[in-house]
DNA sequence: GTAACACTTCAAGTATACTTGAAGTAAAAT
DNA sequence: ATTTTACTTCAAGTATACTTGAAGTGTTAC
């Protein structure tokens, strides 16, 4: 007879690992995003499975998926094992992520220009030199 | 004597241009993010200045700046003309945007892998071929 | 033994960013 | 002339994602 002990993590450890308050971890459990978390003497004992799931939650949430959408995704994945729906949700979300990425790159360039512009204004004012013109920064790459 | 007419835009036009509800445009005005919008017969008439400002609002908001932070930024920019503070806020925000971009790229790759994984599961099930293993997708680039 | 600590559950409260509702106005359409 | 459309103001309501508070429990420190 062989017994294998599974490595588990306390809620405080998980909280630190994923940089999420313990209250948020409990909240995700209330919503059903995390479930079947075993208790050791009444305390949550997260397994690697739960950490993987939490990683997915963070990844999807950080890319703009709502917790409700995450519930749907996990429902399709876990309960129904509905691959068509799972793929559909994933495909749609991936599309959105690509759009986000394109938009964020645009915004990053815009903000970079603005940063340079304001630093140049500051220098010009301090050194009594000619003020920069935003038109010179508008569609220019640095 | 010479009179120049400035091109203006109605709230509905601006709403369509920036893909924001008219209620949100009024809300931003309430918060002071947009101000001195002239009225023609009681109706808002946005000038190019306001559109530029609105573009900035969207850009910063979409990159995670709160409306409160935007108020601070505009206050430093418009009222105080405090270049040190303006530069500081912009610099800090730009840092955050770069982090976001790095994170989003990571998340995009992770989701891409997951999309492929689930499509391969679907194919395998449909064609009764061997199921894929997530470990083969984990840190692999496609 | 008892106090402190680290959790536990469950309900209620909060922050941010809108969104809706009510009541009114002014010009255009019928 | 009166209805419809497109706004207006101002106050109140809502959605999402937590966050806090109250009351309780079980191991650890003194």
XYZ file of C-alpha atoms (C1' of nucleotides) in Angstrom:
344
model
C 0.000 0.000 0.000
C 1.238 3.408 -0.994
C 0.165 6.851 0.146
C 1.089 10.015 -1.714
C 0.920 13.363 0.019
C -0.092 16.259 -2.171
C 1.636 19.593 -1.616
C -0.871 22.245 -0.581
C -0.759 25.966 0.077
C -2.517 28.073 2.709
C -4.689 31.005 1.714
C -1.975 33.437 2.891
C 0.639 31.737 0.761
C -1.608 31.819 -2.285
C -2.464 35.419 -1.535
C 1.224 36.324 -1.659
C 1.992 34.175 -4.697
C -0.718 35.750 -6.811
C -0.692 39.149 -5.182
C -4.399 38.944 -4.371
C -5.998 39.688 -0.972
C -7.273 36.626 0.877
C -10.731 38.194 0.779
C -10.603 38.143 -3.009
C -9.637 34.459 -2.997
C -12.673 33.711 -0.829
C -14.806 35.863 -3.088
C -13.706 33.881 -6.164
C -14.628 30.720 -4.297
C -18.078 32.171 -3.487
C -18.560 32.825 -7.192
C -17.587 29.245 -7.993
C -14.496 30.198 -9.968
C -12.469 28.096 -7.527
C -14.108 25.107 -5.908
C -13.484 21.805 -4.115
C -10.711 23.417 -2.133
C -9.952 20.917 0.640
C -9.865 22.068 4.270
C -7.216 20.976 6.726
C -8.550 21.607 10.229
C -11.016 24.070 8.791
C -8.376 25.984 6.784
C -8.217 26.133 2.992
C -5.477 23.962 1.473
C -4.973 24.891 -2.172
C -3.475 22.249 -4.474
C -1.531 22.791 -7.702
C -4.826 22.364 -9.606
C -6.227 25.380 -7.800
C -3.125 27.423 -8.462
C -3.363 26.613 -12.167
C -6.985 27.617 -12.193
C -6.148 30.817 -10.342
C -3.467 31.558 -12.896
C -6.076 31.231 -15.627
C -8.480 33.490 -13.722
C -5.817 36.199 -13.415
C -4.792 35.897 -17.047
C -8.346 36.164 -18.368
C -9.429 38.776 -15.862
C -6.385 40.936 -16.615
C -7.206 40.773 -20.305
C -10.661 42.181 -19.650
C -12.864 39.134 -19.163
C -15.535 39.716 -16.522
C -15.977 37.275 -13.650
C -19.356 36.366 -15.122
C -17.737 35.426 -18.432
C -15.169 33.410 -16.513
C -18.000 31.570 -14.805
C -19.454 30.712 -18.217
C -16.094 29.582 -19.558
C -15.434 27.321 -16.596
C -18.971 25.991 -16.723
C -18.478 24.996 -20.365
C -15.073 23.544 -19.512
C -15.820 21.720 -16.261
C -19.488 20.861 -16.058
C -20.701 20.441 -19.585
C -17.339 19.639 -21.126
C -18.783 21.548 -24.062
C -15.765 21.929 -26.328
C -17.637 23.852 -28.997
C -18.695 26.500 -26.507
C -15.299 26.517 -24.787
C -13.535 27.069 -28.120
C -16.015 29.755 -29.079
C -15.486 31.684 -25.850
C -11.704 31.301 -26.122
C -11.651 32.347 -29.788
C -13.773 35.410 -29.096
C -11.652 36.377 -26.152
C -8.419 35.916 -28.086
C -9.757 38.255 -30.766
C -10.447 40.857 -28.115
C -6.971 40.437 -26.663
C -5.373 41.053 -30.057
C -7.424 44.239 -30.430
C -6.425 45.302 -26.935
C -2.792 44.698 -27.738
C -2.980 46.783 -30.906
C -4.765 49.577 -29.042
C -2.365 49.479 -26.108
C 0.618 49.752 -28.457
C -0.986 52.807 -30.060
C -1.692 54.375 -26.682
C 1.815 53.599 -25.495
C 3.295 55.502 -28.454
C 0.935 58.413 -27.877
C 1.829 58.638 -24.208
C 5.536 58.355 -25.009
C 5.191 61.398 -27.271
C 3.300 63.297 -24.627
C 5.952 62.481 -22.021
C 8.677 63.816 -24.297
C 6.653 66.878 -25.183
C 6.103 67.883 -21.564
C 9.721 67.232 -20.620
C 10.785 69.457 -23.516
C 8.390 72.179 -22.383
C 9.889 71.948 -18.916
C 13.449 72.206 -20.294
C 12.520 75.105 -22.559
C 10.989 77.016 -19.657
C 13.976 76.352 -17.419
C 16.557 77.257 -20.058
C 14.549 80.090 -21.623
C 14.813 78.412 -25.016
C 12.119 78.093 -27.657
C 8.957 76.260 -26.663
C 8.259 73.014 -28.494
C 5.206 72.646 -30.731
C 2.937 69.615 -30.292
C 2.605 69.383 -34.091
C 6.249 68.370 -34.194
C 5.461 65.449 -31.910
C 2.116 64.380 -33.274
C 2.767 61.611 -35.753
C 6.473 61.309 -35.307
C 8.266 58.237 -34.115
C 10.991 58.556 -31.511
C -13.377 93.519 -39.568
C -13.045 89.787 -39.852
C -15.041 87.005 -38.229
C -13.860 83.409 -38.130
C -16.315 80.624 -37.509
C -14.990 77.703 -35.540
C -16.159 74.240 -36.539
C -18.086 72.610 -33.722
C -19.626 69.205 -33.103
C -22.884 68.240 -31.396
C -22.890 65.826 -28.476
C -24.319 63.081 -30.721
C -21.551 63.567 -33.270
C -18.889 63.414 -30.585
C -20.602 60.387 -29.072
C -20.305 58.550 -32.393
C -16.770 59.735 -33.101
C -15.418 58.507 -29.788
C -17.848 55.652 -29.309
C -18.977 56.978 -25.950
C -22.610 57.429 -24.805
C -23.767 61.038 -24.575
C -24.423 60.421 -20.883
C -20.761 59.618 -20.394
C -19.754 62.838 -22.161
C -21.985 64.801 -19.761
C -20.563 62.822 -16.863
C -17.006 63.755 -17.838
C -18.112 67.369 -17.979
C -19.630 67.049 -14.485
C -16.270 65.763 -13.264
C -14.508 68.711 -14.851
C -12.499 66.596 -17.280
C -14.110 68.567 -20.085
C -15.099 72.172 -19.467
C -15.938 75.474 -21.101
C -17.965 73.688 -23.734
C -19.921 76.448 -25.493
C -23.703 76.096 -25.945
C -25.510 76.975 -29.164
C -29.176 77.464 -28.322
C -28.663 75.477 -25.146
C -26.922 72.578 -26.898
C -23.295 71.583 -26.379
C -20.999 72.603 -29.254
C -17.651 70.813 -28.912
C -14.616 72.435 -30.549
C -11.439 70.743 -31.754
C -9.868 71.559 -28.365
C -12.508 69.472 -26.653
C -12.022 66.604 -29.064
C -8.289 66.640 -28.404
C -8.913 66.607 -24.681
C -11.406 63.794 -25.086
C -8.830 61.844 -27.084
C -6.408 62.243 -24.212
C -9.060 61.147 -21.704
C -9.747 57.975 -23.693
C -6.070 57.211 -24.148
C -5.239 57.576 -20.468
C -8.419 55.942 -19.257
C -7.922 52.972 -21.574
C -4.422 52.536 -20.196
C -5.781 52.234 -16.684
C -5.719 55.768 -15.340
C -8.681 56.484 -13.072
C -10.888 59.513 -13.653
C -9.611 60.922 -10.371
C -6.016 60.662 -11.579
C -7.086 62.306 -14.823
C -8.564 65.161 -12.803
C -5.222 65.578 -11.026
C -3.288 65.494 -14.278
C -5.500 68.106 -15.913
C -5.415 70.225 -12.795
C -1.602 70.245 -12.895
C -1.700 70.941 -16.622
C -4.461 73.549 -16.851
C -4.824 75.342 -13.545
C -1.446 75.261 -11.888
C 0.596 74.839 -15.048
C 2.783 72.784 -12.744
C 5.195 71.166 -15.179
C 7.077 69.235 -12.527
C 3.913 67.557 -11.333
C 2.617 67.029 -14.860
C 5.867 65.353 -15.882
C 5.846 63.242 -12.748
C 2.312 61.988 -13.353
C 3.078 61.326 -17.026
C 6.335 59.517 -16.237
C 4.682 57.316 -13.637
C 1.841 56.501 -15.950
C 4.157 55.697 -18.825
C 5.985 53.243 -16.582
C 2.704 51.541 -15.775
C 1.790 51.373 -19.445
C 5.080 49.638 -20.285
C 4.412 47.080 -17.558
C 0.893 46.583 -18.836
C 2.200 46.059 -22.345
C 4.686 43.434 -21.187
C 1.992 41.678 -19.160
C -0.543 41.797 -21.963
C 1.968 40.262 -24.382
C 2.564 37.431 -21.922
C -1.148 36.886 -21.440
C -1.736 36.983 -25.192
C 0.767 34.158 -25.710
C -0.779 32.138 -22.897
C -4.268 32.518 -24.319
C -3.026 31.676 -27.817
C -1.673 28.406 -26.458
C -4.905 27.666 -24.648
C -6.898 28.356 -27.808
C -4.765 25.915 -29.780
C -4.917 23.332 -26.998
C -8.709 23.339 -26.857
C -9.052 23.253 -30.624
C -6.731 20.249 -30.690
C -8.780 18.547 -27.978
C -11.883 19.177 -30.051
C -10.251 17.722 -33.188
C -8.927 14.724 -31.289
C -12.363 13.956 -29.900
C -14.028 14.344 -33.281
C -11.465 12.240 -35.123
C -10.894 9.733 -32.332
C -7.191 10.469 -32.383
C -4.869 10.878 -29.422
C -5.682 13.618 -26.919
C -3.145 16.430 -26.656
C -1.241 17.039 -23.427
C -1.106 20.553 -21.966
C 2.550 20.037 -21.053
C 3.321 20.042 -24.767
C 1.763 23.513 -25.033
C 2.996 25.047 -21.814
C 6.138 26.950 -22.636
C 6.217 26.393 -26.337
C 6.042 29.125 -28.917
C 3.778 28.710 -31.913
C -5.011 28.204 31.462
C -5.639 31.920 28.729
C -4.363 35.097 25.496
C -2.951 35.856 20.742
C -3.022 34.597 16.098
C -4.740 32.950 11.923
C -7.912 31.638 10.030
C -13.396 30.519 9.373
C -18.550 31.924 7.633
C -22.003 35.056 6.259
C -24.053 39.515 5.623
C -23.594 44.115 4.691
C -20.993 47.965 2.974
C -18.006 50.545 -0.548
C -15.547 52.530 -4.804
C -15.562 53.443 -9.506
C -17.740 54.478 -13.520
C -21.329 55.055 -15.360
C -26.752 54.940 -16.319
C -31.489 56.010 -15.734
C -35.438 58.747 -14.601
C -38.072 62.938 -14.229
C -39.168 67.235 -15.777
C -38.267 70.848 -19.001
C -36.999 73.437 -23.602
C -36.459 74.567 -28.256
C -36.557 73.714 -33.127
C -38.290 70.593 -36.942
C -41.929 67.666 -38.943
C -46.715 66.694 -39.845
C -50.992 74.025 -33.964
C -49.273 70.192 -31.954
C -46.511 66.302 -31.925
C -41.932 64.391 -32.389
C -37.064 64.666 -31.914
C -33.192 65.958 -29.718
C -31.428 67.719 -26.615
C -31.135 70.094 -21.482
C -30.365 69.774 -15.931
C -30.152 67.420 -11.706
C -30.827 63.653 -8.585
C -31.044 59.001 -7.850
C -30.095 54.328 -9.192
C -27.049 50.362 -10.901
C -23.171 46.939 -12.162
C -18.897 45.060 -11.153
C -15.547 43.733 -8.167
C -14.296 43.691 -4.280
C -13.949 44.969 1.084
C -15.276 45.247 5.771
C -17.496 43.873 9.991
C -19.242 40.674 13.346
C -19.068 36.509 15.558
C -16.860 32.077 15.985
C -13.032 28.164 16.025
C -8.903 25.725 16.470
C -3.666 25.618 17.056
C 0.467 28.188 19.083
C 2.883 31.207 22.602
C 3.505 32.514 27.196
